[in-house]
Amino acid sequence: MTNPEAQQQARQPVPEAEPQAESQERSHTRPEARSEEPSESVAGVPSDAGTDAHAEAAAEAEATARLERAVRGAEQALIEFEIAVETFRIEVENFSRLHHQRLGPMYSRLDELDALIAEAVAARTGGPEDIRKAREARGLVLPMPQVEELFHGWLDSDGLSPEGAAMLTEQPVQPPPRVRPSEEARRIYRELARKAHPDLAEDGAERERRGEFIVRVNGAYAAGDEERLKALAEEWEAGPPPPERRWSRSEELYARLEWLAERKEMLAQVAAELESGAIGAMIKMAPEDPDGLLDEIAEQLLTKVAEKENQLAELVR
């Protein structure tokens, strides 16, 4: 090969040398870039499940906070309402006491005058209807004896006593019958006493449960009630009731709101009853000056007393 040919070949470029170098360079750099991309996506972007759980917890916390604010507001409102109702109740009691002290003698005098007038009319006419009215008017004035005093202790609010019933029927007072439990009742009682004895309890709550159960067992055995003892035996074999499910904070708050609403409704009924009564109606007529209202009523009663005394004087003249 001559030198000119060698020089010409030397000047000709090599077409595949540079692409091969680029491909080798890319082969070294691309895997590194690919290895970095997945690490950024895993570390930088949170999962959907974590986002939903966080949002749900935040919403639940906000709802609970709103409920707590509502409960606090309802409690304060109930306290203020209860104070108002109790204040009005005390005012009614005090006014009722004062009303009785100042006006009670006047009302009694009016009732006495009505009875005297009715009796004077009956004595003048002699009519049966006038006599009946006179007796009714006098009956309103006479005090009613207590039930115990009327029946000398034989009769009270629970009815005739055994001694009273025996005296009315002319029979001797019988002692209560003696109870003799059956053999089956004794067997069940002993078995329950061994199984449910409080000393077998391992904690305070279980001891209390066993103690209450044994009280019921003793009562059934003392009465000789075999059927009730059998029912208690079945109850014991069934075991204690399942523990109550613990409420969530939201459930406790909802229950508290319901109780507050029921309490307020009950107080509203008490307030309505106080206001609808005679004394409450008087206080509502003059809430700023109830004493002045008493003075006004006293003047009216005195006028009525004077009128009835004049009427009686005319009848007995």
C-alpha positions as semicolon CSV with decimal commas, in nm:
position;residue;x (nm);y (nm);z (nm)
1;M;0,000;0,000;0,000
2;T;0,144;0,333;-0,109
3;N;0,170;0,620;0,121
4;P;-0,107;0,823;-0,055
5;E;-0,351;0,536;-0,011
6;A;-0,255;0,499;0,353
7;Q;-0,306;0,867;0,412
8;Q;-0,645;0,860;0,239
9;Q;-0,760;0,567;0,455
10;A;-0,632;0,738;0,765
11;R;-0,835;1,046;0,681
12;Q;-1,161;0,845;0,639
13;P;-1,379;0,849;0,966
14;V;-1,475;0,538;1,155
15;P;-1,861;0,537;1,150
16;E;-1,935;0,299;1,440
17;A;-1,679;0,403;1,693
18;E;-1,865;0,706;1,839
19;P;-2,214;0,547;1,855
20;Q;-2,066;0,254;2,034
21;A;-1,908;0,481;2,288
22;E;-2,240;0,664;2,337
23;S;-2,425;0,338;2,378
24;Q;-2,169;0,228;2,633
25;E;-2,204;0,561;2,816
26;R;-2,584;0,531;2,817
27;S;-2,559;0,176;2,934
28;H;-2,362;0,300;3,235
29;T;-2,579;0,600;3,320
30;R;-2,941;0,488;3,258
31;P;-2,955;0,208;3,512
32;E;-2,849;0,458;3,781
33;A;-3,130;0,695;3,681
34;R;-3,378;0,410;3,681
35;S;-3,263;0,301;4,023
36;E;-3,324;0,653;4,167
37;E;-3,676;0,711;4,029
38;P;-3,856;0,436;4,223
39;S;-3,696;0,547;4,551
40;E;-3,832;0,903;4,503
41;S;-4,189;0,780;4,432
42;V;-4,200;0,551;4,736
43;A;-4,046;0,797;4,980
44;G;-4,218;1,116;4,862
45;V;-4,578;1,010;4,782
46;P;-4,798;0,871;5,074
47;S;-5,033;0,583;5,012
48;D;-5,412;0,635;4,963
49;A;-5,496;0,417;5,266
50;G;-5,291;0,633;5,500
51;T;-5,451;0,951;5,367
52;D;-5,806;0,817;5,411
53;A;-5,738;0,696;5,765
54;H;-5,593;1,032;5,866
55;A;-5,886;1,222;5,717
56;E;-6,138;0,992;5,884
57;A;-5,969;1,033;6,224
58;A;-5,963;1,410;6,185
59;A;-6,333;1,421;6,091
60;E;-6,425;1,201;6,388
61;A;-6,224;1,420;6,625
62;E;-6,396;1,732;6,492
63;A;-6,742;1,572;6,531
64;T;-6,659;1,470;6,889
65;A;-6,540;1,823;6,964
66;R;-6,868;1,965;6,831
67;L;-7,065;1,723;7,047
68;E;-6,866;1,821;7,355
69;R;-6,935;2,188;7,288
70;A;-7,305;2,112;7,244
71;V;-7,313;1,916;7,572
72;R;-7,141;2,198;7,761
73;G;-7,387;2,449;7,619
74;A;-7,685;2,230;7,707
75;E;-7,553;2,178;8,060
76;Q;-7,517;2,552;8,119
77;A;-7,865;2,617;7,978
78;L;-8,014;2,346;8,201
79;I;-7,841;2,488;8,508
80;E;-7,982;2,835;8,441
81;F;-8,330;2,693;8,376
82;E;-8,318;2,481;8,691
83;I;-8,213;2,783;8,896
84;A;-8,507;2,980;8,755
85;V;-8,756;2,702;8,830
86;E;-8,623;2,650;9,183
87;T;-8,632;3,024;9,248
88;F;-8,995;3,039;9,136
89;R;-9,083;2,734;9,347
90;I;-8,940;2,900;9,658
91;E;-9,132;3,218;9,577
92;V;-9,453;3,017;9,547
93;E;-9,392;2,843;9,881
94;N;-9,310;3,168;10,060
95;F;-9,607;3,349;9,909
96;S;-9,836;3,056;9,994
97;R;-9,721;3,066;10,357
98;L;-9,767;3,441;10,374
99;H;-10,104;3,411;10,201
100;H;-10,221;3,158;10,460
101;Q;-10,097;3,365;10,753
102;R;-10,255;3,692;10,643
103;L;-10,567;3,577;10,460
104;G;-10,638;3,240;10,618
105;P;-10,831;3,384;10,916
106;M;-11,044;3,590;10,678
107;Y;-11,133;3,284;10,469
108;S;-11,219;3,093;10,789
109;R;-11,442;3,379;10,902
110;L;-11,619;3,378;10,566
111;D;-11,682;3,002;10,591
112;E;-11,819;3,044;10,945
113;L;-12,048;3,324;10,833
114;D;-12,175;3,113;10,544
115;A;-12,261;2,831;10,786
116;L;-12,432;3,073;11,028
117;I;-12,634;3,229;10,748
118;A;-12,741;2,887;10,614
119;E;-12,841;2,775;10,963
120;A;-13,039;3,096;11,019
121;V;-13,222;3,046;10,691
122;A;-13,299;2,682;10,777
123;A;-13,427;2,781;11,121
124;R;-13,656;3,043;10,968
125;T;-13,797;2,832;10,681
126;G;-13,769;2,477;10,816
127;G;-13,743;2,351;10,459
128;P;-13,559;2,020;10,398
129;E;-13,342;2,173;10,127
130;D;-13,238;2,462;10,353
131;I;-13,161;2,218;10,632
132;R;-12,944;2,012;10,396
133;K;-12,755;2,324;10,283
134;A;-12,702;2,427;10,645
135;R;-12,552;2,088;10,729
136;E;-12,321;2,102;10,426
137;A;-12,205;2,453;10,516
138;R;-12,135;2,348;10,874
139;G;-11,948;2,042;10,751
140;L;-11,710;2,266;10,559
141;V;-11,626;2,452;10,878
142;L;-11,578;2,153;11,111
143;P;-11,228;1,999;11,098
144;M;-11,206;1,644;10,962
145;P;-11,055;1,392;11,204
146;Q;-10,760;1,184;11,090
147;V;-10,834;0,830;10,978
148;E;-10,629;0,681;11,260
149;E;-10,815;0,892;11,517
150;L;-11,153;0,812;11,365
151;F;-11,100;0,436;11,383
152;H;-10,882;0,441;11,699
153;G;-10,585;0,296;11,518
154;W;-10,775;0,005;11,364
155;L;-10,759;0,152;11,015
156;D;-10,472;0,333;10,850
157;S;-10,365;0,418;10,496
158;D;-10,285;0,049;10,432
159;G;-10,631;-0,068;10,538
160;L;-10,750;-0,261;10,838
161;S;-10,483;-0,388;11,072
162;P;-10,500;-0,758;11,170
163;E;-10,613;-0,657;11,518
164;G;-10,885;-0,431;11,375
165;A;-11,011;-0,700;11,140
166;A;-11,017;-0,954;11,420
167;M;-11,215;-0,723;11,648
168;L;-11,469;-0,639;11,377
169;T;-11,524;-1,006;11,289
170;E;-11,508;-1,120;11,653
171;Q;-11,228;-1,362;11,572
172;P;-10,900;-1,405;11,760
173;V;-10,586;-1,272;11,603
174;Q;-10,413;-1,563;11,429
175;P;-10,035;-1,584;11,425
176;P;-9,875;-1,609;11,082
177;P;-9,859;-1,967;10,949
178;R;-9,535;-2,154;10,996
179;V;-9,353;-2,228;10,671
180;R;-9,203;-2,574;10,626
181;P;-8,995;-2,596;10,307
182;S;-9,021;-2,921;10,116
183;E;-8,732;-3,163;10,082
184;E;-8,676;-3,053;9,722
185;A;-8,666;-2,689;9,831
186;R;-8,410;-2,777;10,099
187;R;-8,195;-2,964;9,848
188;I;-8,199;-2,676;9,598
189;Y;-8,128;-2,427;9,874
190;R;-7,824;-2,618;10,002
191;E;-7,691;-2,663;9,649
192;L;-7,728;-2,294;9,567
193;A;-7,572;-2,194;9,898
194;R;-7,266;-2,407;9,820
195;K;-7,229;-2,284;9,461
196;A;-7,309;-1,915;9,505
197;H;-7,155;-1,844;9,844
198;P;-6,989;-1,498;9,844
199;D;-6,669;-1,638;9,997
200;L;-6,603;-1,817;9,667
201;A;-6,572;-1,486;9,481
202;E;-6,235;-1,376;9,347
203;D;-6,305;-1,002;9,327
204;G;-6,531;-0,740;9,478
205;A;-6,779;-0,725;9,193
206;E;-6,829;-1,100;9,194
207;R;-6,870;-1,099;9,572
208;E;-7,140;-0,834;9,545
209;R;-7,322;-1,029;9,272
210;R;-7,312;-1,347;9,477
211;G;-7,428;-1,165;9,790
212;E;-7,733;-1,019;9,615
213;F;-7,814;-1,358;9,467
214;I;-7,793;-1,533;9,805
215;V;-8,032;-1,275;9,952
216;R;-8,289;-1,373;9,690
217;V;-8,224;-1,742;9,757
218;N;-8,276;-1,692;10,131
219;G;-8,601;-1,507;10,069
220;A;-8,737;-1,783;9,848
221;Y;-8,638;-2,050;10,098
222;A;-8,789;-1,858;10,390
223;A;-9,118;-1,844;10,200
224;G;-9,095;-2,213;10,110
225;D;-9,125;-2,120;9,741
226;E;-8,989;-2,425;9,561
227;E;-9,070;-2,291;9,214
228;R;-8,879;-1,971;9,276
229;L;-8,581;-2,170;9,404
230;K;-8,585;-2,375;9,083
231;A;-8,593;-2,057;8,877
232;L;-8,297;-1,923;9,076
233;A;-8,107;-2,246;9,018
234;E;-8,163;-2,213;8,642
235;E;-8,052;-1,850;8,658
236;W;-7,730;-1,945;8,834
237;E;-7,655;-2,222;8,586
238;A;-7,699;-1,974;8,300
239;G;-7,410;-1,773;8,443
240;P;-7,366;-1,399;8,494
241;P;-7,502;-1,161;8,234
242;P;-7,256;-1,060;7,963
243;P;-7,059;-0,743;8,036
244;E;-7,207;-0,429;7,896
245;R;-7,045;-0,293;7,583
246;R;-6,829;0,006;7,656
247;W;-6,965;0,315;7,488
248;S;-6,756;0,533;7,264
249;R;-6,704;0,896;7,353
250;S;-6,957;1,003;7,090
251;E;-7,220;0,762;7,226
252;E;-7,164;0,894;7,579
253;L;-7,211;1,251;7,457
254;Y;-7,530;1,165;7,268
255;A;-7,667;0,990;7,579
256;R;-7,578;1,293;7,787
257;L;-7,765;1,521;7,546
258;E;-8,074;1,298;7,565
259;W;-8,066;1,302;7,946
260;L;-8,030;1,680;7,951
261;A;-8,329;1,715;7,717
262;E;-8,541;1,484;7,936
263;R;-8,437;1,672;8,249
264;K;-8,531;2,005;8,094
265;E;-8,870;1,867;7,986
266;M;-8,937;1,748;8,341
267;L;-8,845;2,090;8,482
268;A;-9,071;2,255;8,226
269;Q;-9,362;2,044;8,354
270;V;-9,282;2,144;8,713
271;A;-9,273;2,510;8,612
272;A;-9,605;2,476;8,427
273;E;-9,769;2,318;8,733
274;L;-9,638;2,596;8,958
275;E;-9,760;2,866;8,721
276;S;-10,103;2,706;8,675
277;G;-10,168;2,685;9,051
278;A;-10,361;2,949;9,241
279;I;-10,056;3,091;9,417
280;G;-9,847;3,087;9,100
281;A;-10,121;3,268;8,913
282;M;-10,126;3,536;9,184
283;I;-9,752;3,586;9,160
284;K;-9,776;3,617;8,782
285;M;-10,043;3,885;8,826
286;A;-9,804;4,102;9,031
287;P;-9,450;3,968;8,997
288;E;-9,292;4,297;9,105
289;D;-9,513;4,359;9,412
290;P;-9,678;4,040;9,546
291;D;-9,721;4,199;9,891
292;G;-9,931;4,473;9,736
293;L;-10,149;4,204;9,580
294;L;-10,201;4,048;9,924
295;D;-10,310;4,386;10,059
296;E;-10,559;4,422;9,775
297;I;-10,702;4,072;9,833
298;A;-10,726;4,140;10,208
299;E;-10,932;4,451;10,145
300;Q;-11,169;4,255;9,921
301;L;-11,209;3,983;10,184
302;L;-11,276;4,236;10,457
303;T;-11,548;4,386;10,244
304;K;-11,707;4,043;10,194
305;V;-11,687;3,972;10,567
306;A;-11,867;4,297;10,644
307;E;-12,137;4,220;10,389
308;K;-12,202;3,870;10,528
309;E;-12,208;3,996;10,886
310;N;-12,474;4,247;10,787
311;Q;-12,670;3,970;10,612
312;L;-12,652;3,751;10,922
313;A;-12,761;4,036;11,142
314;E;-13,070;4,086;10,928
315;L;-13,161;3,715;10,952
316;V;-13,130;3,684;11,327
317;R;-13,301;4,012;11,404
